[in-house]
N, CA, C and O atoms as a GROMACS GRO file, in nm:
protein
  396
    1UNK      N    1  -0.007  -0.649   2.337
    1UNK     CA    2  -0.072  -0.574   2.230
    1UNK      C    3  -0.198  -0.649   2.186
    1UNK      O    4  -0.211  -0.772   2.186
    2UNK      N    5  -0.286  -0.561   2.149
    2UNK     CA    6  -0.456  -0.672   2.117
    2UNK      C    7  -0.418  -0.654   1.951
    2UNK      O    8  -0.342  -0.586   1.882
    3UNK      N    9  -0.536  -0.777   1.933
    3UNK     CA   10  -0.467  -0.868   1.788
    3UNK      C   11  -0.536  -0.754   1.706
    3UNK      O   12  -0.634  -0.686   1.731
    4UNK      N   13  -0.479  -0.756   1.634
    4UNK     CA   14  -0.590  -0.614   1.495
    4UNK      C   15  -0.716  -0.710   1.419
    4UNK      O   16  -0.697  -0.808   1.347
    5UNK      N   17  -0.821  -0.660   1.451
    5UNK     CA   18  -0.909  -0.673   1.392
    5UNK      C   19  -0.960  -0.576   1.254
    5UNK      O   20  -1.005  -0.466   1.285
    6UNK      N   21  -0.955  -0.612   1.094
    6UNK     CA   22  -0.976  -0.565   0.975
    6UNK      C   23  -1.176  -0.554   1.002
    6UNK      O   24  -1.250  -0.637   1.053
    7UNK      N   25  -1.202  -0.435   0.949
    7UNK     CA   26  -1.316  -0.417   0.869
    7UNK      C   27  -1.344  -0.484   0.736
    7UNK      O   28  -1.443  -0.471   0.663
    8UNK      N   29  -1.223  -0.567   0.720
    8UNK     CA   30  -1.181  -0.673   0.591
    8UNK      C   31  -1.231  -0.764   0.601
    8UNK      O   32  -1.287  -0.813   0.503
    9UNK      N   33  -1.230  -0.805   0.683
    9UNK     CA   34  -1.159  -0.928   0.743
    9UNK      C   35  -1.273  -1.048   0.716
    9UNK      O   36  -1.362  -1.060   0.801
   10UNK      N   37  -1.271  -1.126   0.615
   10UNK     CA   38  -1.365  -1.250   0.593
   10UNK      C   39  -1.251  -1.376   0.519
   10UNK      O   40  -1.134  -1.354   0.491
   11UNK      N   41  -1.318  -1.498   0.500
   11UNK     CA   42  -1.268  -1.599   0.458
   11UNK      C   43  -1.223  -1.571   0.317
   11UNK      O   44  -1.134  -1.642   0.271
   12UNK      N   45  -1.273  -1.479   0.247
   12UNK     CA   46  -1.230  -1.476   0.098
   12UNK      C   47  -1.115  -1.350   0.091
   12UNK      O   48  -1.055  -1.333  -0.016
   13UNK      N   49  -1.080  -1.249   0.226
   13UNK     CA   50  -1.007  -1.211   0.258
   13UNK      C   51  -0.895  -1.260   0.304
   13UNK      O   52  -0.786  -1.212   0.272
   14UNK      N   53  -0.906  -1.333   0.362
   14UNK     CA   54  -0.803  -1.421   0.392
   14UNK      C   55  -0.740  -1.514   0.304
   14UNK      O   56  -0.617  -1.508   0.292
   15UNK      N   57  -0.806  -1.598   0.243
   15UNK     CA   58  -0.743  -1.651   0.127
   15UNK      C   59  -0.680  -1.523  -0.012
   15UNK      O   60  -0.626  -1.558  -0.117
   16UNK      N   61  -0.705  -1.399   0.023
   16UNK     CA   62  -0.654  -1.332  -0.054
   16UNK      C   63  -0.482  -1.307  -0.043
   16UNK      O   64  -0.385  -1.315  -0.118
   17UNK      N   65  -0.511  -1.272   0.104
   17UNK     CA   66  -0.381  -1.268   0.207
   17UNK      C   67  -0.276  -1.328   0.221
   17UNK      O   68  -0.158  -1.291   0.223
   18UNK      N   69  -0.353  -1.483   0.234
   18UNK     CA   70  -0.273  -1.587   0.186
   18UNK      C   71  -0.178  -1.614   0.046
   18UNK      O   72  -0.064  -1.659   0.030
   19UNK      N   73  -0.255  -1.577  -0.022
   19UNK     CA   74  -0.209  -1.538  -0.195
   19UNK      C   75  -0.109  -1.454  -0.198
   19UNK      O   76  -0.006  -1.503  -0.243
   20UNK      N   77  -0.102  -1.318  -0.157
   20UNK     CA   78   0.006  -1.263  -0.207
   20UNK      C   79   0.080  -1.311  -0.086
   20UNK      O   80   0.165  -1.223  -0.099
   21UNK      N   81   0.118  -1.372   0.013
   21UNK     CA   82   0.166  -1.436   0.129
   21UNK      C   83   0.297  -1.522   0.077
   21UNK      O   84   0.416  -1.523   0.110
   22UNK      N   85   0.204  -1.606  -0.037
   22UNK     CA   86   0.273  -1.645  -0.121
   22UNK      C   87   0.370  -1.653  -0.254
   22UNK      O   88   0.424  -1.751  -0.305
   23UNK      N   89   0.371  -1.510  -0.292
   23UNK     CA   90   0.420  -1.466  -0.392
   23UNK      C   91   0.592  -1.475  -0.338
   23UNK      O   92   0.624  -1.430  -0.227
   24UNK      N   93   0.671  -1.525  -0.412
   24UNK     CA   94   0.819  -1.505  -0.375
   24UNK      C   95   0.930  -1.470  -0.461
   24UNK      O   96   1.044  -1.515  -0.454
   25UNK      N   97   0.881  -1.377  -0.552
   25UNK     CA   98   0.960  -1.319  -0.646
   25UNK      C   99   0.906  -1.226  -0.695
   25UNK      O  100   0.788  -1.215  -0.661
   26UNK      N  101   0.954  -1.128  -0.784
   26UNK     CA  102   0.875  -0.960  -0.804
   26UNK      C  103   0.828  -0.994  -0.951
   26UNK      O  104   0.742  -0.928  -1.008
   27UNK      N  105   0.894  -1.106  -1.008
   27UNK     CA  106   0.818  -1.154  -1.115
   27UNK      C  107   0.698  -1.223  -1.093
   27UNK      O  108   0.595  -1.199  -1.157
   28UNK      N  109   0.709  -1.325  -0.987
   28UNK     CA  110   0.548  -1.356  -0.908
   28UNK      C  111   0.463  -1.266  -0.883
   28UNK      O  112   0.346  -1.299  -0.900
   29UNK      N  113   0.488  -1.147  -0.844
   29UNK     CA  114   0.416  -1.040  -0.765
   29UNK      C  115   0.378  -0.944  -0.914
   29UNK      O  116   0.273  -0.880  -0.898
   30UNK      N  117   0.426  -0.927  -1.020
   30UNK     CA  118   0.411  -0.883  -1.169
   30UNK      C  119   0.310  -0.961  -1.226
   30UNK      O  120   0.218  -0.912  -1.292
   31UNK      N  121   0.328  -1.124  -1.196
   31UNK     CA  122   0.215  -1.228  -1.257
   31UNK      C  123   0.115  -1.226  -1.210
   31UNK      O  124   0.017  -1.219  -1.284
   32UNK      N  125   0.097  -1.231  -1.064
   32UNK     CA  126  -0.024  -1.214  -0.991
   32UNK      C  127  -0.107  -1.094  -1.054
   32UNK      O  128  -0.186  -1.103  -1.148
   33UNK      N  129  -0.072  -0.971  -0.978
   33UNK     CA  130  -0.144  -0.846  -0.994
   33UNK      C  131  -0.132  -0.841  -1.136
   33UNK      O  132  -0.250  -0.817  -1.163
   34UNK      N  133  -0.072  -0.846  -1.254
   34UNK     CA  134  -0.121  -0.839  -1.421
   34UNK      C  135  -0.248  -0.892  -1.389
   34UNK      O  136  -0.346  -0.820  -1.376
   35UNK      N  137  -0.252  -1.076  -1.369
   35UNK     CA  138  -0.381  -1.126  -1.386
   35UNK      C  139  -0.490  -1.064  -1.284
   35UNK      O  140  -0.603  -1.107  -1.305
   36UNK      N  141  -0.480  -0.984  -1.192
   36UNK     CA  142  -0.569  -0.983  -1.072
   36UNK      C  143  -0.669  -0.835  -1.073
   36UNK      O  144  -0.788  -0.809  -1.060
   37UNK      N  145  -0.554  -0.766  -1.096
   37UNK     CA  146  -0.597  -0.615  -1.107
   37UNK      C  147  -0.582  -0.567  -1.249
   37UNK      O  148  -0.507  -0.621  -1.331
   38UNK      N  149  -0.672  -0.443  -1.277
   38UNK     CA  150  -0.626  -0.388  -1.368
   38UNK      C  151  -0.487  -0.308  -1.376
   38UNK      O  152  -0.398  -0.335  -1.297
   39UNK      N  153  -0.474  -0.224  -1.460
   39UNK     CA  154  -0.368  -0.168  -1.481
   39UNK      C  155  -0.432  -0.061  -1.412
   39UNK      O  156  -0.388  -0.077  -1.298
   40UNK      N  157  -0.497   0.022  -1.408
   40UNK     CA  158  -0.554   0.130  -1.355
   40UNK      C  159  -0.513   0.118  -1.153
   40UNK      O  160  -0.442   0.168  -1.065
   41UNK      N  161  -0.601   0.032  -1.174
   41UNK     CA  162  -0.582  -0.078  -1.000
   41UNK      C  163  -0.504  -0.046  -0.940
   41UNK      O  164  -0.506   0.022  -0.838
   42UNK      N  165  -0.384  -0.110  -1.019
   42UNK     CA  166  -0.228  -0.131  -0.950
   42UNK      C  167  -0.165  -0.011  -0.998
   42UNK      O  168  -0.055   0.006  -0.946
   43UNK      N  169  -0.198   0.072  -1.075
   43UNK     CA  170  -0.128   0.223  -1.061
   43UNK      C  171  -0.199   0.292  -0.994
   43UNK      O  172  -0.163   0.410  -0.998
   44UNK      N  173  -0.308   0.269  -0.916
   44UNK     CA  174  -0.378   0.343  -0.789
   44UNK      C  175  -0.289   0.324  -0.690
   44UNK      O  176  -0.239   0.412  -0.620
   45UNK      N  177  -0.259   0.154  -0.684
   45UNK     CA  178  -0.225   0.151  -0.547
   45UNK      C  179  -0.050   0.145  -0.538
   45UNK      O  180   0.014   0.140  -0.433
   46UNK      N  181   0.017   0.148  -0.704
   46UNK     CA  182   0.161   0.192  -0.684
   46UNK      C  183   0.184   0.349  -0.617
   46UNK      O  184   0.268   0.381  -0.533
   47UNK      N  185   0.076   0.440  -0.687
   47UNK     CA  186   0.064   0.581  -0.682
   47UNK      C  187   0.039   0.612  -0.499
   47UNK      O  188   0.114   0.688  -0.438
   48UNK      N  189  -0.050   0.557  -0.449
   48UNK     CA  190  -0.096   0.564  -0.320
   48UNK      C  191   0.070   0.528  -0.232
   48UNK      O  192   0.124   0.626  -0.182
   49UNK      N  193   0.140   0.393  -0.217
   49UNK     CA  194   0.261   0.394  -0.182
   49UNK      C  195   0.355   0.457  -0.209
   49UNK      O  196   0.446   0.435  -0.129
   50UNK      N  197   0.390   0.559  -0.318
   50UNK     CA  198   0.505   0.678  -0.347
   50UNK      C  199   0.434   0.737  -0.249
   50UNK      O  200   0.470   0.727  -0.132
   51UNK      N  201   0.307   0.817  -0.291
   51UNK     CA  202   0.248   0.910  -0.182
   51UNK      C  203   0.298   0.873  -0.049
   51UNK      O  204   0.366   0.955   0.012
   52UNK      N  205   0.257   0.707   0.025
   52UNK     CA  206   0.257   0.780   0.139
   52UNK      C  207   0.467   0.765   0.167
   52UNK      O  208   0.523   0.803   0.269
   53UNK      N  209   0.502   0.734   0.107
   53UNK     CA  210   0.695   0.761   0.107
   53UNK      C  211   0.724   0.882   0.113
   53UNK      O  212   0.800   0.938   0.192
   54UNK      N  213   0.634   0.948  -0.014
   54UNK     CA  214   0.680   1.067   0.005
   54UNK      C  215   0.638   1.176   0.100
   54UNK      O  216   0.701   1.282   0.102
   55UNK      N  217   0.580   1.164   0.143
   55UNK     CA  218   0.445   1.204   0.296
   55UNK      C  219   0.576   1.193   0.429
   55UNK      O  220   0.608   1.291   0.496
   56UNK      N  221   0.636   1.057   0.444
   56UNK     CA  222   0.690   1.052   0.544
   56UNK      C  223   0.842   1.084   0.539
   56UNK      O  224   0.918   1.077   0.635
   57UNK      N  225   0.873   1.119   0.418
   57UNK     CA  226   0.965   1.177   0.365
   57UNK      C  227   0.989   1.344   0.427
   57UNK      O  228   1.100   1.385   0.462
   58UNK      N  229   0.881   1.415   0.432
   58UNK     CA  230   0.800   1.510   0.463
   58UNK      C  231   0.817   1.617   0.336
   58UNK      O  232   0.848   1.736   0.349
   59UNK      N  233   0.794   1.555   0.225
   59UNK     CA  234   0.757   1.621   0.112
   59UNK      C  235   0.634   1.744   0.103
   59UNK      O  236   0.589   1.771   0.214
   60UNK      N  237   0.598   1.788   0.038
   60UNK     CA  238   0.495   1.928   0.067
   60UNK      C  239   0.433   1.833  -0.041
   60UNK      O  240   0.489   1.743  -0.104
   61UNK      N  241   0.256   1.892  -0.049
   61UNK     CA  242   0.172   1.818  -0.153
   61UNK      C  243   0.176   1.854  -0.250
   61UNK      O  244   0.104   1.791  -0.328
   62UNK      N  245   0.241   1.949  -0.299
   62UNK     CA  246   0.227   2.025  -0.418
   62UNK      C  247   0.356   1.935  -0.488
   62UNK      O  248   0.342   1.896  -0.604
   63UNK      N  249   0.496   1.901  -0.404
   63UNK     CA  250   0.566   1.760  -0.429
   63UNK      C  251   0.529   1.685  -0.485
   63UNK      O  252   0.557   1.644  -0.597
   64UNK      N  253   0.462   1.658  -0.415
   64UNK     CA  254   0.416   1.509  -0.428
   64UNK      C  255   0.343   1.494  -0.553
   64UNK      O  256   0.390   1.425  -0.643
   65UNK      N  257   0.196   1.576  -0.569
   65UNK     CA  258   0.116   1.608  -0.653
   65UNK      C  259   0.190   1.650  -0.800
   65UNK      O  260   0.139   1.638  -0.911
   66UNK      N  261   0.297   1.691  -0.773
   66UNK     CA  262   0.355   1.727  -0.902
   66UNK      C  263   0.485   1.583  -0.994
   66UNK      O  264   0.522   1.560  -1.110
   67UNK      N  265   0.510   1.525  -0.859
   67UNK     CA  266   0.596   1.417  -0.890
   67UNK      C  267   0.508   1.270  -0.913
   67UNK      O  268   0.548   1.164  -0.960
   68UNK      N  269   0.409   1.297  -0.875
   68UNK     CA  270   0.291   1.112  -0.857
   68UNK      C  271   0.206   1.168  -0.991
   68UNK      O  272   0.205   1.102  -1.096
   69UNK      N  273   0.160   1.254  -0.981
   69UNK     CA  274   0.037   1.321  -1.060
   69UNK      C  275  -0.124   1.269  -0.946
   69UNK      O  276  -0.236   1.246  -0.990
   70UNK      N  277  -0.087   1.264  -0.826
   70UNK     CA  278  -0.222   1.234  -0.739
   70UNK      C  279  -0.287   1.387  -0.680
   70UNK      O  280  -0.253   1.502  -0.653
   71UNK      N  281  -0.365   1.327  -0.681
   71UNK     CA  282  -0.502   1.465  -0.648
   71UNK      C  283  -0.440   1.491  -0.524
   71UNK      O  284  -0.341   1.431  -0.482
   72UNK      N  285  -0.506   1.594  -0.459
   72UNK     CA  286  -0.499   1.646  -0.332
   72UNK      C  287  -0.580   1.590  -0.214
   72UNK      O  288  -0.570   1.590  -0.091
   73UNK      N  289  -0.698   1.524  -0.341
   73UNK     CA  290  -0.808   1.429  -0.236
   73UNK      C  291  -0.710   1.305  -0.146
   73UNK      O  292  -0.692   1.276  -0.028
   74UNK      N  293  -0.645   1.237  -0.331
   74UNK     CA  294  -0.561   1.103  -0.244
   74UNK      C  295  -0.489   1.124  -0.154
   74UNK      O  296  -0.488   1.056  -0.051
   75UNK      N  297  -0.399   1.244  -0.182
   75UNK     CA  298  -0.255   1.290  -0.096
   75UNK      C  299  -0.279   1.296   0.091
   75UNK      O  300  -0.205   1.270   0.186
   76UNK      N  301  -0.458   1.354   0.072
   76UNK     CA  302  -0.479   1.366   0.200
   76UNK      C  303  -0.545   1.268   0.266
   76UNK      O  304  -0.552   1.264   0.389
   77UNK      N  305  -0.601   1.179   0.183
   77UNK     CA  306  -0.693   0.994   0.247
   77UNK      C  307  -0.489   0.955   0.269
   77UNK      O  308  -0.455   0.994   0.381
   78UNK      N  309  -0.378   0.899   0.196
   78UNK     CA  310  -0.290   0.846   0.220
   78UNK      C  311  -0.247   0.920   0.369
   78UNK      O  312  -0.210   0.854   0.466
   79UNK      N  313  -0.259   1.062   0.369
   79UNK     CA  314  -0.187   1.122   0.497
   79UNK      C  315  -0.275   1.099   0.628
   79UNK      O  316  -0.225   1.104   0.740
   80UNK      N  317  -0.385   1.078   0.609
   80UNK     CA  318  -0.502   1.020   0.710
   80UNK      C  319  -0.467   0.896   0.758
   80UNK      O  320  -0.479   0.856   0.874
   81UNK      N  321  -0.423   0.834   0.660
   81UNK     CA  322  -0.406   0.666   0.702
   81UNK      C  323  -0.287   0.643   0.750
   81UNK      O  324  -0.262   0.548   0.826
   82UNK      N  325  -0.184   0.747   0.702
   82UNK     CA  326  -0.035   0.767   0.782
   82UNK      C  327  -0.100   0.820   0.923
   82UNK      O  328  -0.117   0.725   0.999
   83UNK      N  329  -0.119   0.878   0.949
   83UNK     CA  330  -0.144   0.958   1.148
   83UNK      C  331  -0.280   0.876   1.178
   83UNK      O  332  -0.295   0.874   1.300
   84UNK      N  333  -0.373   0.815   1.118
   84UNK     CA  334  -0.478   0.770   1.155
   84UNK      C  335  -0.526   0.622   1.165
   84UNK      O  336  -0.592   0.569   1.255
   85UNK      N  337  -0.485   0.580   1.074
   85UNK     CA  338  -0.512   0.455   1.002
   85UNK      C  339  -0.469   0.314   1.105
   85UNK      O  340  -0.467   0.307   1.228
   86UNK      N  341  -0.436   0.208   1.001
   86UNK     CA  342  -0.404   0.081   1.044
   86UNK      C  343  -0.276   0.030   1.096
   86UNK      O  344  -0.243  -0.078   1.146
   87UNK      N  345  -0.182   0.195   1.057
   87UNK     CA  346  -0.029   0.132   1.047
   87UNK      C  347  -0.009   0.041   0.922
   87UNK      O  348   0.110   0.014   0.910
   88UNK      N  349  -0.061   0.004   0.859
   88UNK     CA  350  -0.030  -0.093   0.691
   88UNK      C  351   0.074  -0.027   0.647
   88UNK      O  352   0.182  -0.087   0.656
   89UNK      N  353   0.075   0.077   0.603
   89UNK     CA  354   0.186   0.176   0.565
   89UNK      C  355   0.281   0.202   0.657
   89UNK      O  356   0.366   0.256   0.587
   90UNK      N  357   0.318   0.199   0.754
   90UNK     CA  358   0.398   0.215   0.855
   90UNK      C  359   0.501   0.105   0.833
   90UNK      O  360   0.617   0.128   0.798
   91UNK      N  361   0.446  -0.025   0.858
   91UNK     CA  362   0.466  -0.142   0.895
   91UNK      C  363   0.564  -0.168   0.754
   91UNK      O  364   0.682  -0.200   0.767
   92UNK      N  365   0.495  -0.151   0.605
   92UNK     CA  366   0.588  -0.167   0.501
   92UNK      C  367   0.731  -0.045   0.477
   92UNK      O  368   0.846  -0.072   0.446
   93UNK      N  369   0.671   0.083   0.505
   93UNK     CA  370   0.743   0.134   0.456
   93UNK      C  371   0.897   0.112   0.573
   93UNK      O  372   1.014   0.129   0.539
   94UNK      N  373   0.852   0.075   0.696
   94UNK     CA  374   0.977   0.062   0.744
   94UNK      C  375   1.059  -0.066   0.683
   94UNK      O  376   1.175  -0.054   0.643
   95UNK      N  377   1.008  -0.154   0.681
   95UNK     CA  378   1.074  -0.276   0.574
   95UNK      C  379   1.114  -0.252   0.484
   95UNK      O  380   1.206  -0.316   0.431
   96UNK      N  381   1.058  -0.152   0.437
   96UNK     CA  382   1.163  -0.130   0.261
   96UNK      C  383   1.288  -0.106   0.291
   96UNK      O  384   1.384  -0.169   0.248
   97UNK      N  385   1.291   0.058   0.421
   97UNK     CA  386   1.346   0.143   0.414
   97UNK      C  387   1.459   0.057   0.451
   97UNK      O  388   1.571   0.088   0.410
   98UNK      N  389   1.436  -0.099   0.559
   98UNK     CA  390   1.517  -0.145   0.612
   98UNK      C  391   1.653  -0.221   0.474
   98UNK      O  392   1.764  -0.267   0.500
   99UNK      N  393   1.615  -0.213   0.393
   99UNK     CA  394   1.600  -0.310   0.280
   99UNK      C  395   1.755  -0.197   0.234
   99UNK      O  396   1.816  -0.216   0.129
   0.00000   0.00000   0.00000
């Protein structure tokens, strides 16, 4: 398999990576993102992960949209990045599910 190369991908990216790499508790991961992101931020990107769960769930958008409160714009960038994307979402949501 060839190594994935990020459109991310720089030294201050990486030390980002590294950071939550390091987080080892959900109270760590609460401390971090409080100080890191806004609240807005991290309910983008909590909102974006229900979406894409509920996406592969095979929820309808009007679901989804009615249970997240996300636009139809996000519903369909998250469903892009599910069939299109990096696999990022792939890769976690099977770990949860494993969980």
């Amino acid at each position: 398999m060839e190594k994935y190369k990020s459109k991310l991908q720089s030294k201050q990216m990486d030390y980002l990576c590294e950071a939550v790499l390091s987080l080892k508790t959900k109270e760590e991961c609460y401390r971090f993102f409080d100080d890191i992101c806004t609240i807005n931020e991290i309910k983008a990107l909590e909102q974006r992960l229900q979406v894409a769960k509920m996406l592969k769930d095979k929820k309808t958008y009007l679901d989804i949209a009615g249970e997240t409160g996300a636009s139809t714009a996000t519903i369909s960038r998250v469903n892009r990045c599910l069939n299109y994307g990096s696999d990022g979402y792939k890769i976690v949501l099977e770990r949860l599910k494993e969980k």
